[in-house]
PDB file of C-alpha atoms in Angstrom:
ATOM      1  CA  MET A 173     -76.057  61.826 -23.688  1.00  0.00           C
ATOM      2  CA  THR A 174     -79.164  70.639 -22.083  1.00  0.00           C
ATOM      3  CA  LEU A 175     -79.054  71.321 -25.736  1.00  0.00           C
ATOM      4  CA  GLU A 176     -79.426  75.111 -25.881  1.00  0.00           C
ATOM      5  CA  ALA A 177     -76.347  77.320 -25.899  1.00  0.00           C
ATOM      6  CA  ALA A 178     -77.216  78.442 -22.392  1.00  0.00           C
ATOM      7  CA  ALA A 179     -76.740  74.863 -21.190  1.00  0.00           C
ATOM      8  CA  ASN A 180     -73.119  74.465 -22.266  1.00  0.00           C
ATOM      9  CA  ALA A 181     -72.130  74.123 -18.626  1.00  0.00           C
ATOM     10  CA  ASN A 182     -74.380  71.077 -18.432  1.00  0.00           C
ATOM     11  CA  TYR A 183     -72.401  69.427 -21.237  1.00  0.00           C
ATOM     12  CA  ASP A 184     -69.389  69.584 -18.962  1.00  0.00           C
ATOM     13  CA  THR A 185     -71.337  68.325 -15.941  1.00  0.00           C
ATOM     14  CA  THR A 186     -72.827  65.407 -17.885  1.00  0.00           C
ATOM     15  CA  ALA A 187     -69.604  64.304 -19.532  1.00  0.00           C
ATOM     16  CA  SER A 188     -66.916  65.369 -17.072  1.00  0.00           C
ATOM     17  CA  GLY A 189     -64.786  62.565 -15.727  1.00  0.00           C
ATOM     18  CA  SER A 190     -65.571  60.336 -18.689  1.00  0.00           C
ATOM     19  CA  SER A 191     -63.248  59.125 -21.421  1.00  0.00           C
ATOM     20  CA  PHE A 192     -65.556  60.878 -23.865  1.00  0.00           C
ATOM     21  CA  TYR A 193     -65.004  64.215 -22.157  1.00  0.00           C
ATOM     22  CA  ALA A 194     -61.244  63.852 -22.164  1.00  0.00           C
ATOM     23  CA  ALA A 195     -61.163  62.853 -25.823  1.00  0.00           C
ATOM     24  CA  MET A 196     -63.463  65.633 -27.002  1.00  0.00           C
ATOM     25  CA  ARG A 197     -61.823  68.468 -25.074  1.00  0.00           C
ATOM     26  CA  ILE A 198     -58.850  68.351 -27.455  1.00  0.00           C
ATOM     27  CA  LEU A 199     -61.001  69.209 -30.494  1.00  0.00           C
ATOM     28  CA  PRO A 200     -61.337  72.674 -32.064  1.00  0.00           C
ATOM     29  CA  ARG A 201     -64.368  74.632 -30.829  1.00  0.00           C
ATOM     30  CA  GLU A 202     -66.843  73.876 -33.638  1.00  0.00           C
ATOM     31  CA  GLN A 203     -66.034  70.165 -33.592  1.00  0.00           C
ATOM     32  CA  ARG A 204     -66.147  70.084 -29.809  1.00  0.00           C
ATOM     33  CA  GLU A 205     -69.563  71.762 -29.706  1.00  0.00           C
ATOM     34  CA  ALA A 206     -70.945  69.348 -32.305  1.00  0.00           C
ATOM     35  CA  MET A 207     -69.644  66.350 -30.368  1.00  0.00           C
ATOM     36  CA  PHE A 208     -71.133  67.546 -27.097  1.00  0.00           C
ATOM     37  CA  GLN A 209     -74.449  68.039 -28.890  1.00  0.00           C
ATOM     38  CA  ILE A 210     -74.280  64.438 -30.133  1.00  0.00           C
ATOM     39  CA  TYR A 211     -73.342  63.301 -26.619  1.00  0.00           C
ATOM     40  CA  SER A 212     -76.191  65.279 -25.057  1.00  0.00           C
ATOM     41  CA  PHE A 213     -78.690  63.802 -27.522  1.00  0.00           C
ATOM     42  CA  CYS A 214     -77.479  60.277 -26.748  1.00  0.00           C
ATOM     43  CA  ARG A 215     -77.622  60.840 -22.998  1.00  0.00           C
ATOM     44  CA  GLN A 216     -81.164  62.177 -23.144  1.00  0.00           C
ATOM     45  CA  VAL A 217     -82.623  59.339 -25.181  1.00  0.00           C
ATOM     46  CA  ASP A 218     -80.641  56.817 -23.125  1.00  0.00           C
ATOM     47  CA  ASP A 219     -82.042  58.303 -19.919  1.00  0.00           C
ATOM     48  CA  ILE A 220     -85.555  57.796 -21.288  1.00  0.00           C
ATOM     49  CA  ALA A 221     -84.855  54.150 -22.099  1.00  0.00           C
ATOM     50  CA  ASP A 222     -83.238  53.519 -18.700  1.00  0.00           C
ATOM     51  CA  SER A 223     -85.838  55.325 -16.595  1.00  0.00           C
ATOM     52  CA  ASP A 224     -88.310  53.418 -14.451  1.00  0.00           C
ATOM     53  CA  GLY A 225     -91.280  55.255 -15.943  1.00  0.00           C
ATOM     54  CA  PRO A 226     -94.185  53.367 -17.528  1.00  0.00           C
ATOM     55  CA  ARG A 227     -93.146  51.757 -20.796  1.00  0.00           C
ATOM     56  CA  PRO A 228     -95.881  53.491 -22.869  1.00  0.00           C
ATOM     57  CA  GLU A 229     -94.664  56.876 -21.610  1.00  0.00           C
ATOM     58  CA  ARG A 230     -91.068  56.044 -22.494  1.00  0.00           C
ATOM     59  CA  LEU A 231     -92.108  54.900 -25.975  1.00  0.00           C
ATOM     60  CA  ALA A 232     -94.020  58.148 -26.449  1.00  0.00           C
ATOM     61  CA  ALA A 233     -91.025  60.204 -25.301  1.00  0.00           C
ATOM     62  CA  LEU A 234     -88.750  58.425 -27.776  1.00  0.00           C
ATOM     63  CA  GLN A 235     -91.290  58.962 -30.550  1.00  0.00           C
ATOM     64  CA  GLN A 236     -91.267  62.659 -29.722  1.00  0.00           C
ATOM     65  CA  TRP A 237     -87.513  62.641 -30.300  1.00  0.00           C
ATOM     66  CA  ARG A 238     -88.081  61.072 -33.717  1.00  0.00           C
ATOM     67  CA  ASP A 239     -90.618  63.774 -34.514  1.00  0.00           C
ATOM     68  CA  ASP A 240     -88.194  66.465 -33.361  1.00  0.00           C
ATOM     69  CA  ILE A 241     -85.381  65.042 -35.499  1.00  0.00           C
ATOM     70  CA  ASP A 242     -87.709  65.022 -38.503  1.00  0.00           C
ATOM     71  CA  ALA A 243     -88.649  68.646 -37.788  1.00  0.00           C
ATOM     72  CA  LEU A 244     -84.960  69.574 -37.540  1.00  0.00           C
ATOM     73  CA  TYR A 245     -84.274  68.183 -41.002  1.00  0.00           C
ATOM     74  CA  GLN A 246     -87.429  69.809 -42.403  1.00  0.00           C
ATOM     75  CA  GLY A 247     -86.161  73.238 -41.368  1.00  0.00           C
ATOM     76  CA  ARG A 248     -88.440  73.558 -38.305  1.00  0.00           C
ATOM     77  CA  PRO A 249     -86.110  72.727 -35.412  1.00  0.00           C
ATOM     78  CA  PRO A 250     -87.766  72.570 -31.985  1.00  0.00           C
ATOM     79  CA  ALA A 251     -86.210  74.603 -29.197  1.00  0.00           C
ATOM     80  CA  ARG A 252     -84.194  71.699 -27.811  1.00  0.00           C
ATOM     81  CA  LEU A 253     -82.537  71.113 -31.196  1.00  0.00           C
ATOM     82  CA  GLN A 254     -82.125  74.727 -32.301  1.00  0.00           C
ATOM     83  CA  ASP A 255     -78.385  74.687 -31.611  1.00  0.00           C
ATOM     84  CA  TYR A 256     -77.968  71.593 -33.784  1.00  0.00           C
ATOM     85  CA  VAL A 257     -78.807  73.401 -37.018  1.00  0.00           C
ATOM     86  CA  ALA A 258     -75.302  74.778 -37.563  1.00  0.00           C
ATOM     87  CA  SER A 259     -73.594  71.455 -36.757  1.00  0.00           C
ATOM     88  CA  VAL A 260     -75.911  69.470 -39.046  1.00  0.00           C
ATOM     89  CA  ARG A 261     -75.121  71.816 -41.919  1.00  0.00           C
ATOM     90  CA  ARG A 262     -71.413  72.237 -41.197  1.00  0.00           C
ATOM     91  CA  PHE A 263     -70.607  68.544 -40.827  1.00  0.00           C
ATOM     92  CA  GLY A 264     -73.313  66.909 -42.938  1.00  0.00           C
ATOM     93  CA  LEU A 265     -74.791  64.943 -40.054  1.00  0.00           C
ATOM     94  CA  LYS A 266     -77.335  62.399 -41.260  1.00  0.00           C
ATOM     95  CA  ARG A 267     -80.936  62.194 -40.072  1.00  0.00           C
ATOM     96  CA  GLU A 268     -80.928  58.400 -40.322  1.00  0.00           C
ATOM     97  CA  ASP A 269     -78.077  58.120 -37.822  1.00  0.00           C
ATOM     98  CA  PHE A 270     -79.925  60.159 -35.185  1.00  0.00           C
ATOM     99  CA  LEU A 271     -83.018  58.038 -35.786  1.00  0.00           C
ATOM    100  CA  ALA A 272     -80.998  54.811 -35.554  1.00  0.00           C
ATOM    101  CA  ILE A 273     -79.812  55.844 -32.096  1.00  0.00           C
ATOM    102  CA  VAL A 274     -83.412  56.339 -30.961  1.00  0.00           C
ATOM    103  CA  ASP A 275     -84.327  52.955 -32.458  1.00  0.00           C
ATOM    104  CA  GLY A 276     -81.464  51.348 -30.551  1.00  0.00           C
ATOM    105  CA  MET A 277     -82.463  52.865 -27.236  1.00  0.00           C
ATOM    106  CA  GLU A 278     -86.042  51.765 -27.875  1.00  0.00           C
ATOM    107  CA  MET A 279     -84.967  48.125 -28.170  1.00  0.00           C
ATOM    108  CA  ASP A 280     -84.862  48.042 -24.338  1.00  0.00           C
ATOM    109  CA  VAL A 281     -88.262  49.644 -23.793  1.00  0.00           C
ATOM    110  CA  PRO A 282     -91.146  47.333 -24.868  1.00  0.00           C
ATOM    111  CA  GLN A 283     -89.399  44.686 -22.804  1.00  0.00           C
ATOM    112  CA  ASP A 284     -85.910  44.393 -21.380  1.00  0.00           C
ATOM    113  CA  ILE A 285     -83.379  42.761 -23.687  1.00  0.00           C
ATOM    114  CA  ARG A 286     -82.553  39.267 -22.485  1.00  0.00           C
ATOM    115  CA  ALA A 287     -80.128  36.971 -24.302  1.00  0.00           C
ATOM    116  CA  PRO A 288     -80.576  38.343 -27.828  1.00  0.00           C
ATOM    117  CA  ASP A 289     -79.429  36.213 -30.735  1.00  0.00           C
ATOM    118  CA  LEU A 290     -76.173  37.329 -32.350  1.00  0.00           C
ATOM    119  CA  ALA A 291     -77.920  39.109 -35.224  1.00  0.00           C
ATOM    120  CA  THR A 292     -80.046  41.140 -32.804  1.00  0.00           C
ATOM    121  CA  LEU A 293     -77.035  41.912 -30.639  1.00  0.00           C
ATOM    122  CA  ASP A 294     -75.139  43.174 -33.684  1.00  0.00           C
ATOM    123  CA  LEU A 295     -78.108  45.336 -34.707  1.00  0.00           C
ATOM    124  CA  TYR A 296     -78.235  46.749 -31.190  1.00  0.00           C
ATOM    125  CA  CYS A 297     -74.509  47.562 -31.293  1.00  0.00           C
ATOM    126  CA  ASP A 298     -74.922  49.217 -34.681  1.00  0.00           C
ATOM    127  CA  ARG A 299     -77.744  51.434 -33.477  1.00  0.00           C
ATOM    128  CA  VAL A 300     -76.494  52.492 -30.060  1.00  0.00           C
ATOM    129  CA  ALA A 301     -72.776  52.687 -30.857  1.00  0.00           C
ATOM    130  CA  SER A 302     -71.857  52.573 -34.541  1.00  0.00           C
ATOM    131  CA  ALA A 303     -74.583  55.092 -35.447  1.00  0.00           C
ATOM    132  CA  VAL A 304     -73.027  57.453 -32.903  1.00  0.00           C
ATOM    133  CA  GLY A 305     -69.721  56.754 -34.624  1.00  0.00           C
ATOM    134  CA  ARG A 306     -71.152  57.591 -38.032  1.00  0.00           C
ATOM    135  CA  LEU A 307     -72.178  61.014 -36.737  1.00  0.00           C
ATOM    136  CA  SER A 308     -68.844  61.472 -34.997  1.00  0.00           C
ATOM    137  CA  VAL A 309     -66.532  60.632 -37.907  1.00  0.00           C
ATOM    138  CA  ARG A 310     -68.213  63.330 -39.984  1.00  0.00           C
ATOM    139  CA  VAL A 311     -67.359  65.826 -37.260  1.00  0.00           C
ATOM    140  CA  PHE A 312     -63.782  64.528 -37.106  1.00  0.00           C
ATOM    141  CA  GLY A 313     -63.420  64.953 -40.865  1.00  0.00           C
ATOM    142  CA  LEU A 314     -62.563  61.407 -41.905  1.00  0.00           C
ATOM    143  CA  PRO A 315     -63.054  60.355 -45.545  1.00  0.00           C
ATOM    144  CA  GLU A 316     -66.513  58.886 -46.169  1.00  0.00           C
ATOM    145  CA  ASN A 317     -65.596  55.213 -46.692  1.00  0.00           C
ATOM    146  CA  ASP A 318     -63.006  54.950 -43.929  1.00  0.00           C
ATOM    147  CA  GLY A 319     -65.242  56.953 -41.616  1.00  0.00           C
ATOM    148  CA  ILE A 320     -68.108  54.511 -42.001  1.00  0.00           C
ATOM    149  CA  LEU A 321     -65.746  51.558 -41.571  1.00  0.00           C
ATOM    150  CA  LEU A 322     -64.236  53.056 -38.437  1.00  0.00           C
ATOM    151  CA  ALA A 323     -67.689  53.701 -36.997  1.00  0.00           C
ATOM    152  CA  HIS A 324     -68.656  50.091 -37.729  1.00  0.00           C
ATOM    153  CA  HIS A 325     -65.649  48.502 -36.040  1.00  0.00           C
ATOM    154  CA  LEU A 326     -64.899  50.921 -33.212  1.00  0.00           C
ATOM    155  CA  GLY A 327     -68.571  51.254 -32.278  1.00  0.00           C
ATOM    156  CA  ARG A 328     -68.909  47.510 -31.915  1.00  0.00           C
ATOM    157  CA  ALA A 329     -65.615  47.220 -30.027  1.00  0.00           C
ATOM    158  CA  LEU A 330     -66.705  49.849 -27.509  1.00  0.00           C
ATOM    159  CA  GLN A 331     -70.205  48.446 -27.068  1.00  0.00           C
ATOM    160  CA  LEU A 332     -69.033  44.853 -26.600  1.00  0.00           C
ATOM    161  CA  THR A 333     -66.580  46.124 -23.992  1.00  0.00           C
ATOM    162  CA  ASN A 334     -69.430  47.936 -22.245  1.00  0.00           C
ATOM    163  CA  ILE A 335     -71.516  44.766 -22.249  1.00  0.00           C
ATOM    164  CA  LEU A 336     -68.692  42.709 -20.755  1.00  0.00           C
ATOM    165  CA  ARG A 337     -67.957  45.386 -18.146  1.00  0.00           C
ATOM    166  CA  ASP A 338     -71.594  45.921 -17.111  1.00  0.00           C
ATOM    167  CA  ILE A 339     -72.887  42.355 -16.734  1.00  0.00           C
ATOM    168  CA  ASP A 340     -73.814  42.823 -13.077  1.00  0.00           C
ATOM    169  CA  GLU A 341     -75.152  46.356 -13.458  1.00  0.00           C
ATOM    170  CA  ASP A 342     -77.331  45.284 -16.391  1.00  0.00           C
ATOM    171  CA  ALA A 343     -78.567  42.235 -14.477  1.00  0.00           C
ATOM    172  CA  GLY A 344     -79.713  44.564 -11.713  1.00  0.00           C
ATOM    173  CA  LEU A 345     -81.846  46.352 -14.319  1.00  0.00           C
ATOM    174  CA  GLY A 346     -83.292  43.071 -15.563  1.00  0.00           C
ATOM    175  CA  ARG A 347     -81.219  43.057 -18.745  1.00  0.00           C
ATOM    176  CA  LEU A 348     -78.906  40.490 -20.301  1.00  0.00           C
ATOM    177  CA  TYR A 349     -77.005  41.394 -23.456  1.00  0.00           C
ATOM    178  CA  LEU A 350     -74.898  38.224 -23.713  1.00  0.00           C
ATOM    179  CA  PRO A 351     -75.891  36.332 -26.876  1.00  0.00           C
ATOM    180  CA  ARG A 352     -78.222  33.376 -26.701  1.00  0.00           C
ATOM    181  CA  GLU A 353     -75.937  31.238 -28.883  1.00  0.00           C
ATOM    182  CA  GLY A 354     -73.034  31.751 -26.484  1.00  0.00           C
ATOM    183  CA  LEU A 355     -75.136  30.911 -23.463  1.00  0.00           C
ATOM    184  CA  LEU A 356     -76.414  27.692 -25.009  1.00  0.00           C
ATOM    185  CA  HIS A 357     -72.912  26.717 -26.123  1.00  0.00           C
ATOM    186  CA  ALA A 358     -71.798  27.070 -22.486  1.00  0.00           C
ATOM    187  CA  GLY A 359     -74.745  24.948 -21.324  1.00  0.00           C
ATOM    188  CA  ILE A 360     -76.706  27.869 -19.880  1.00  0.00           C
ATOM    189  CA  THR A 361     -80.400  27.601 -20.720  1.00  0.00           C
ATOM    190  CA  SER A 362     -81.772  30.361 -18.489  1.00  0.00           C
ATOM    191  CA  ASP A 363     -82.211  33.935 -19.698  1.00  0.00           C
ATOM    192  CA  ASP A 364     -82.809  35.291 -16.194  1.00  0.00           C
ATOM    193  CA  PRO A 365     -80.116  38.009 -15.851  1.00  0.00           C
ATOM    194  CA  LEU A 366     -79.393  37.433 -12.164  1.00  0.00           C
ATOM    195  CA  LYS A 367     -79.202  33.661 -12.550  1.00  0.00           C
ATOM    196  CA  VAL A 368     -76.970  33.909 -15.611  1.00  0.00           C
ATOM    197  CA  SER A 369     -74.647  36.408 -13.906  1.00  0.00           C
ATOM    198  CA  ALA A 370     -74.005  33.823 -11.166  1.00  0.00           C
ATOM    199  CA  GLU A 371     -73.385  30.867 -13.527  1.00  0.00           C
ATOM    200  CA  ARG A 372     -70.005  29.162 -13.172  1.00  0.00           C
ATOM    201  CA  ALA A 373     -69.872  28.700 -16.949  1.00  0.00           C
ATOM    202  CA  LEU A 374     -70.186  32.434 -17.642  1.00  0.00           C
ATOM    203  CA  PRO A 375     -66.510  32.855 -18.642  1.00  0.00           C
ATOM    204  CA  LYS A 376     -67.177  30.483 -21.571  1.00  0.00           C
ATOM    205  CA  VAL A 377     -69.754  32.977 -22.820  1.00  0.00           C
ATOM    206  CA  CYS A 378     -67.619  36.065 -22.281  1.00  0.00           C
ATOM    207  CA  LEU A 379     -64.297  35.000 -23.790  1.00  0.00           C
ATOM    208  CA  PRO A 380     -65.609  34.696 -27.380  1.00  0.00           C
ATOM    209  CA  LEU A 381     -67.015  38.223 -27.020  1.00  0.00           C
ATOM    210  CA  VAL A 382     -63.599  39.381 -25.850  1.00  0.00           C
ATOM    211  CA  GLU A 383     -62.067  37.987 -29.043  1.00  0.00           C
ATOM    212  CA  ARG A 384     -64.785  39.605 -31.128  1.00  0.00           C
ATOM    213  CA  ALA A 385     -64.127  42.968 -29.469  1.00  0.00           C
ATOM    214  CA  ARG A 386     -60.366  42.591 -29.956  1.00  0.00           C
ATOM    215  CA  ALA A 387     -60.884  41.886 -33.658  1.00  0.00           C
ATOM    216  CA  HIS A 388     -62.937  45.061 -33.999  1.00  0.00           C
ATOM    217  CA  PHE A 389     -60.277  47.060 -32.134  1.00  0.00           C
ATOM    218  CA  GLU A 390     -57.616  45.717 -34.509  1.00  0.00           C
ATOM    219  CA  LYS A 391     -59.671  46.656 -37.577  1.00  0.00           C
ATOM    220  CA  SER A 392     -60.180  50.105 -36.071  1.00  0.00           C
ATOM    221  CA  ASP A 393     -56.435  50.506 -35.567  1.00  0.00           C
ATOM    222  CA  GLU A 394     -55.788  49.598 -39.205  1.00  0.00           C
ATOM    223  CA  ILE A 395     -58.212  52.262 -40.391  1.00  0.00           C
ATOM    224  CA  MET A 396     -56.852  54.943 -38.070  1.00  0.00           C
ATOM    225  CA  LYS A 397     -53.245  54.246 -39.070  1.00  0.00           C
ATOM    226  CA  ARG A 398     -53.959  55.104 -42.709  1.00  0.00           C
ATOM    227  CA  ASN A 399     -55.672  58.393 -41.892  1.00  0.00           C
ATOM    228  CA  SER A 400     -54.523  61.794 -40.673  1.00  0.00           C
ATOM    229  CA  ARG A 401     -53.391  61.660 -37.049  1.00  0.00           C
ATOM    230  CA  ARG A 402     -55.271  64.884 -36.370  1.00  0.00           C
ATOM    231  CA  ALA A 403     -58.534  63.457 -37.723  1.00  0.00           C
ATOM    232  CA  VAL A 404     -58.309  60.338 -35.546  1.00  0.00           C
ATOM    233  CA  ARG A 405     -57.012  61.844 -32.306  1.00  0.00           C
ATOM    234  CA  ALA A 406     -60.329  61.641 -30.469  1.00  0.00           C
ATOM    235  CA  PRO A 407     -61.395  58.155 -31.652  1.00  0.00           C
ATOM    236  CA  ARG A 408     -57.896  56.852 -30.947  1.00  0.00           C
ATOM    237  CA  ILE A 409     -58.062  58.072 -27.349  1.00  0.00           C
ATOM    238  CA  MET A 410     -61.458  56.387 -26.944  1.00  0.00           C
ATOM    239  CA  SER A 411     -60.107  53.209 -28.510  1.00  0.00           C
ATOM    240  CA  LYS A 412     -57.039  53.025 -26.282  1.00  0.00           C
ATOM    241  CA  TYR A 413     -59.066  53.763 -23.166  1.00  0.00           C
ATOM    242  CA  TYR A 414     -61.656  51.079 -23.885  1.00  0.00           C
ATOM    243  CA  ARG A 415     -59.035  48.570 -24.991  1.00  0.00           C
ATOM    244  CA  ALA A 416     -57.405  49.085 -21.597  1.00  0.00           C
ATOM    245  CA  ILE A 417     -60.761  48.357 -19.912  1.00  0.00           C
ATOM    246  CA  LEU A 418     -61.163  45.191 -21.977  1.00  0.00           C
ATOM    247  CA  GLU A 419     -57.731  43.891 -20.977  1.00  0.00           C
ATOM    248  CA  LEU A 420     -58.406  44.700 -17.317  1.00  0.00           C
ATOM    249  CA  LEU A 421     -61.600  42.638 -17.573  1.00  0.00           C
ATOM    250  CA  VAL A 422     -59.655  39.726 -19.042  1.00  0.00           C
ATOM    251  CA  ALA A 423     -57.033  39.958 -16.289  1.00  0.00           C
ATOM    252  CA  ARG A 424     -59.753  40.023 -13.621  1.00  0.00           C
ATOM    253  CA  GLY A 425     -61.749  37.212 -15.175  1.00  0.00           C
ATOM    254  CA  PHE A 426     -65.493  36.784 -15.574  1.00  0.00           C
ATOM    255  CA  ALA A 427     -66.260  34.351 -12.765  1.00  0.00           C
ATOM    256  CA  SER A 428     -68.505  35.595  -9.963  1.00  0.00           C
ATOM    257  CA  PRO A 429     -67.956  37.637  -7.853  1.00  0.00           C
ATOM    258  CA  ARG A 430     -66.657  40.294 -10.247  1.00  0.00           C
ATOM    259  CA  ALA A 431     -64.973  43.415  -8.877  1.00  0.00           C
ATOM    260  CA  PRO A 432     -65.419  46.584 -10.943  1.00  0.00           C
ATOM    261  CA  VAL A 433     -62.465  47.550 -13.127  1.00  0.00           C
ATOM    262  CA  ARG A 434     -61.234  51.069 -13.825  1.00  0.00           C
ATOM    263  CA  VAL A 435     -58.396  52.572 -15.777  1.00  0.00           C
ATOM    264  CA  ASN A 436     -56.314  54.468 -13.223  1.00  0.00           C
ATOM    265  CA  LYS A 437     -55.546  58.160 -13.553  1.00  0.00           C
ATOM    266  CA  MET A 438     -51.927  57.648 -14.554  1.00  0.00           C
ATOM    267  CA  ALA A 439     -52.906  55.290 -17.371  1.00  0.00           C
ATOM    268  CA  LYS A 440     -55.545  57.773 -18.593  1.00  0.00           C
ATOM    269  CA  LEU A 441     -52.987  60.572 -18.524  1.00  0.00           C
ATOM    270  CA  ALA A 442     -50.488  58.464 -20.447  1.00  0.00           C
ATOM    271  CA  ILE A 443     -53.073  57.817 -23.177  1.00  0.00           C
ATOM    272  CA  LEU A 444     -53.878  61.517 -23.424  1.00  0.00           C
ATOM    273  CA  LEU A 445     -50.248  62.600 -23.544  1.00  0.00           C
ATOM    274  CA  ARG A 446     -49.426  60.049 -26.231  1.00  0.00           C
ATOM    275  CA  TYR A 447     -52.362  60.563 -28.554  1.00  0.00           C
ATOM    276  CA  ALA A 448     -53.731  64.070 -27.940  1.00  0.00           C
ATOM    277  CA  ILE A 449     -50.567  65.924 -28.891  1.00  0.00           C
ATOM    278  CA  ILE A 450     -49.754  66.024 -32.607  1.00  0.00           C
TER     279      ILE A 450
END
């Protein structure tokens, strides 16, 4: 998602240009540092999962992260997590959320995910996105119950949007995150990512996921509206940015060939100006 204080410049290099970077730059220093630590952790374990190294080596590297997280919470932080000690204490970050992220990244390692059932897809979204949200809302200072709810809904909204945006990129990696039930309902029996990405019936699979993502965005909006505007500035920027991506995908359509979609600079600036300033 580089960890030591001396690597702060690398936080900027890793995240710069992203919606995450723009949203987090508005935070006070201690919150900003904690969020870039969370981001750096996520990037590093994600890079392990996405590398082309031998699968046993990737599994071992992810296990080492689990061991390091355990050591952090046992008061023996390894060098690469030394800077996390203050953030863990200050914001009450939970060990199980860091471990859930590793578990989520590992789901792609023993074998590439291909057409998971809906329950597995939801578990994947919880681990790789909502667990990140559960760490983040503690940094933002949301109340416990609403924070967990926001992480649940916004994490799934963002991850489903990612899945819909990255169909072709994922297929190139041998991965297919579209749910098996949706594929079968559309008459698609293959789980070969490249074949599925070229199917004429693919829009029938994608549109229900669009509605699912929209429902999660709406639930997220409800939660953010009843909380302090200052506490939800960063998640609101992320939400608006990703909602814009989702609607661009809908406008483009899901039939092959699919051109990439991007939120233009003026739209990004408008989101920042509207939601970053209290």
